[in-house]
Amino acid sequence: MDVIMLKDDQSRVLTEQQRNRALRQRDLALARRQARMSGSTLVPTPSQQEVIDITSSPIRESSKSKPEVIVLGESDDEVIHSTVRAQPSIPAPPLVRKEDTLVRNLESEGWRETRKRPSPEKESFGPCKAVKMGTADEGTSSGNKNGNFETKEATPSPEQLRVLEAVCNRQSVFVTGSAGTGKSYILERAIQVLRTVYHPSAVYVTASTGIAACAIGGTTFHAFAGVGIGLSKKEQLVDMVMRSKEKKQRWLNAAALVIDEISMIDAELFDKVDFVGRAVRRSKERFGGLQLIVTGDFFQLPPVQKPGETKSFVFSAKCWKECFDLQMELTQVFRQSDREFVGMLNEIRRGECSFATETRLKSCTSISTAPGIEPTRLYPRRADVDRENEQKLRSLNPSSKSVTFSAKDSGRTQMLNGSRAEAEITLAIGAQVMLIKNLGTEQGLVNGARGIVVGFTAPEKSELRISPGGGLPVVRFNHSGSSEWIIRPEAWSVMEGEVEVAKRLQLPLILAWALSVHKCQGMTLDCVETDLSRTFEYGMVYVALSRVRSLHGLRLLGFDPLKIRVHPEVVTFYDQLKGR
Ligand SMILES: Nc1ncnc2c1ncn2[C@@H]1O[C@H](COP(=O)(O)OP(=O)(O)OP(=O)(O)O)[C@@H](O)[C@H]1O
């Protein structure tokens, strides 16, 4: 690669191509700003058009080239922050077609399969851990971090473009907006832009929780900052970072910091990390001069608190106001196209519920679903989720054999408690499952994809402990017509810095007849059944209702408008943002 000795403001050498692109992005942003100020319309020059193309072209997600992440775990009451990082998982067969590998016979209860070795050229299909069976069309859909499927390409809306312009222009931005306005979508594009503006290794992608970090291929905010759980005094946290060459280097190397799901970070931690950044980078600027790209919706679930703990919303942090050049509230909802439903959701988001909205919601008592797929039940508490999933599994055809998969754990295994991947998962034919890792975006095998177990392979050697006579599960996903996939084990690791301290190998599946509201935040679901009379948390009713695309996909078993809770500080914050 040609390298010319030019440096960016973080003293890193830029390639000529990176430098030119960065300069053109800045020029475009300036030209647009000037055009806006003079009330005229910008007619882009060819080179500006190239920049527009970069920022508005759909993201081709290549989850396998991005670092993958590991989640320490979550529970209903607590989301455990974890270190996450790339994990080369065990070698797995390539993505192959039915005619090359497997022939199955579904006539009888059992499975008959013949397996040929895939030819070497087929192995170039890539490292997908699922083996396709069946002959249906290749999936053309792609999924975003939330496993939201898109069958057509999206282009940024004007307000989303404004965010991208600011990002190009090296401005620090806070992007908020109601559920489904494309915060995740625009964040993915912003990261893409940042990696052209700066050297990609200087762009740090983080999220408040391990699960959210997992979804965007990043690390946790805590892990980036190198402050452990951040309870010590700010001066001690600076010492902690300065004593570690690696942590210090990370701060010095960074040029841009992305933080997703900011609503789960509290004000005190945010101020402390700002202090650390200024001290370590010897700068008076916010976070030591990093460009910040921050997203989240404070009307959704708040920071997890232990009993007796009082955490303040991050927007009340002392440094918050000086952190951003632009605070942008996205208003165009993409998840739902039904204007009536969007209006109802907007009411509930702000803690209101008119008589008309209550009546309409209470009329959502029936639902139509694809054959064999039941609506996902959302529960406020995890105990109910586990009970429902176990009951449903037991009620499947008793003659269909169930197979239990025990994870293979290594290292400091107590650190794997509460991991996203279960220590043990039992499946049977007919079980409704959900993928918890991106296996192949092109095929729609993304985090959040739902399907049914339709069989098991013949017993084969595996790293997992599988109950006697059991093989790997074969799953038909909701979106994939008659295509079926063999699901193989994946790896989740717990890292301390760059060192792997614990690892779990397990199937990337969970039972999905039921999910907790916490787990579904950020997801799009086609059909949901839920009893919202037992919600207990701020924003919980809103998060649950806003997962579905339309009222046709919603069956409400219970609804109590008094359970719609919104924190008054959040209402005030958004009023101020709107200049009310
Ligand atoms: N400009 C756009 N054009 C078309 N579809 C879009 C656009 N922006 C986002 N979407 C789609 O809208 C859906 C919701 O987007 P996304 O998940 O990014 O919203 P969100 O604001 O992050 O939601 P939540 O707050 O619930 O996590 C996704 O399917 C996404 O692909």
Short mmCIF file of C-alpha atoms and ligand atoms in Angstrom, two decimals, residues 142-150 152-158 160 176-189 260-261 295-297 300 330 332-336 520-524 542-543 546-547 549, ligand 1:
data_model
loop_
_atom_site.label_atom_id
_atom_site.label_comp_id
_atom_site.label_asym_id
_atom_site.label_seq_id
_atom_site.Cartn_x
_atom_site.Cartn_y
_atom_site.Cartn_z
CA SER A 142 -29.63 -9.00 5.67
CA GLY A 143 -29.87 -8.17 9.30
CA ASN A 144 -28.72 -5.30 11.40
CA LYS A 145 -27.30 -5.58 14.86
CA ASN A 146 -30.66 -6.38 16.25
CA GLY A 147 -31.33 -9.15 13.87
CA ASN A 148 -33.80 -6.98 12.03
CA PHE A 149 -34.24 -8.34 8.55
CA GLU A 150 -34.17 -6.10 5.56
CA LYS A 152 -34.69 -4.02 0.44
CA GLU A 153 -31.87 -1.54 0.68
CA ALA A 154 -32.40 1.48 2.87
CA THR A 155 -31.10 4.96 2.19
CA PRO A 156 -30.65 7.43 5.03
CA SER A 157 -33.47 9.89 5.65
CA PRO A 158 -32.64 13.64 5.69
CA GLN A 160 -30.08 10.55 9.36
CA THR A 176 -31.62 9.73 20.06
CA GLY A 177 -35.17 9.05 18.93
CA SER A 178 -38.03 6.68 19.51
CA ALA A 179 -37.86 2.95 18.90
CA GLY A 180 -37.46 2.04 15.25
CA THR A 181 -36.24 5.45 14.03
CA GLY A 182 -33.00 3.85 12.82
CA LYS A 183 -30.53 4.69 15.59
CA SER A 184 -28.79 1.35 15.16
CA TYR A 185 -28.94 1.66 11.41
CA ILE A 186 -27.32 5.09 11.38
CA LEU A 187 -24.77 4.04 13.98
CA GLU A 188 -23.53 1.29 11.69
CA ARG A 189 -23.13 3.80 8.89
CA ASP A 260 -24.31 2.60 21.96
CA GLU A 261 -27.22 2.19 24.42
CA THR A 295 -26.80 6.78 20.71
CA GLY A 296 -29.69 5.70 22.90
CA ASP A 297 -33.26 6.41 23.92
CA GLN A 300 -36.52 2.85 26.96
CA LEU A 330 -34.66 11.19 14.94
CA GLN A 332 -39.17 9.25 11.33
CA VAL A 333 -40.18 5.77 12.45
CA PHE A 334 -39.22 2.94 10.06
CA ARG A 335 -40.15 -0.16 12.04
CA GLN A 336 -43.88 0.52 11.87
CA CYS A 520 -35.78 -8.03 23.30
CA GLN A 521 -34.83 -4.33 23.60
CA GLY A 522 -33.52 -3.33 20.19
CA MET A 523 -35.15 -6.24 18.34
CA THR A 524 -37.87 -6.24 15.70
CA TYR A 542 -43.07 1.00 25.56
CA VAL A 543 -40.15 -1.35 24.80
CA SER A 546 -42.59 -1.11 20.06
CA ARG A 547 -40.97 -4.43 19.06
CA ARG A 549 -44.12 -4.01 13.16
N1 LIG B 1 -33.51 5.14 6.31
C1 LIG B 1 -34.12 3.97 6.46
N2 LIG B 1 -34.84 3.45 5.45
C2 LIG B 1 -35.48 2.26 5.58
N3 LIG B 1 -35.45 1.49 6.69
C3 LIG B 1 -34.74 1.95 7.74
C4 LIG B 1 -34.04 3.21 7.68
N4 LIG B 1 -33.45 3.40 8.89
C5 LIG B 1 -33.74 2.32 9.64
N5 LIG B 1 -34.51 1.45 8.96
C6 LIG B 1 -35.05 0.16 9.42
O1 LIG B 1 -35.95 0.38 10.50
C7 LIG B 1 -35.88 -0.69 11.44
C8 LIG B 1 -35.58 -0.13 12.81
O2 LIG B 1 -34.26 0.43 12.78
P1 LIG B 1 -33.29 0.34 14.03
O3 LIG B 1 -33.31 -1.01 14.64
O4 LIG B 1 -31.99 0.92 13.58
O5 LIG B 1 -34.06 1.36 14.99
P2 LIG B 1 -33.66 1.82 16.42
O6 LIG B 1 -33.96 3.27 16.50
O7 LIG B 1 -32.27 1.41 16.75
O8 LIG B 1 -34.71 0.99 17.28
P3 LIG B 1 -34.66 0.58 18.83
O9 LIG B 1 -34.62 1.86 19.62
O10 LIG B 1 -35.91 -0.18 19.02
O11 LIG B 1 -33.42 -0.25 19.01
C9 LIG B 1 -34.80 -1.62 10.95
O12 LIG B 1 -35.41 -2.68 10.28
C10 LIG B 1 -33.98 -0.72 10.03
O13 LIG B 1 -33.28 -1.47 9.06
#
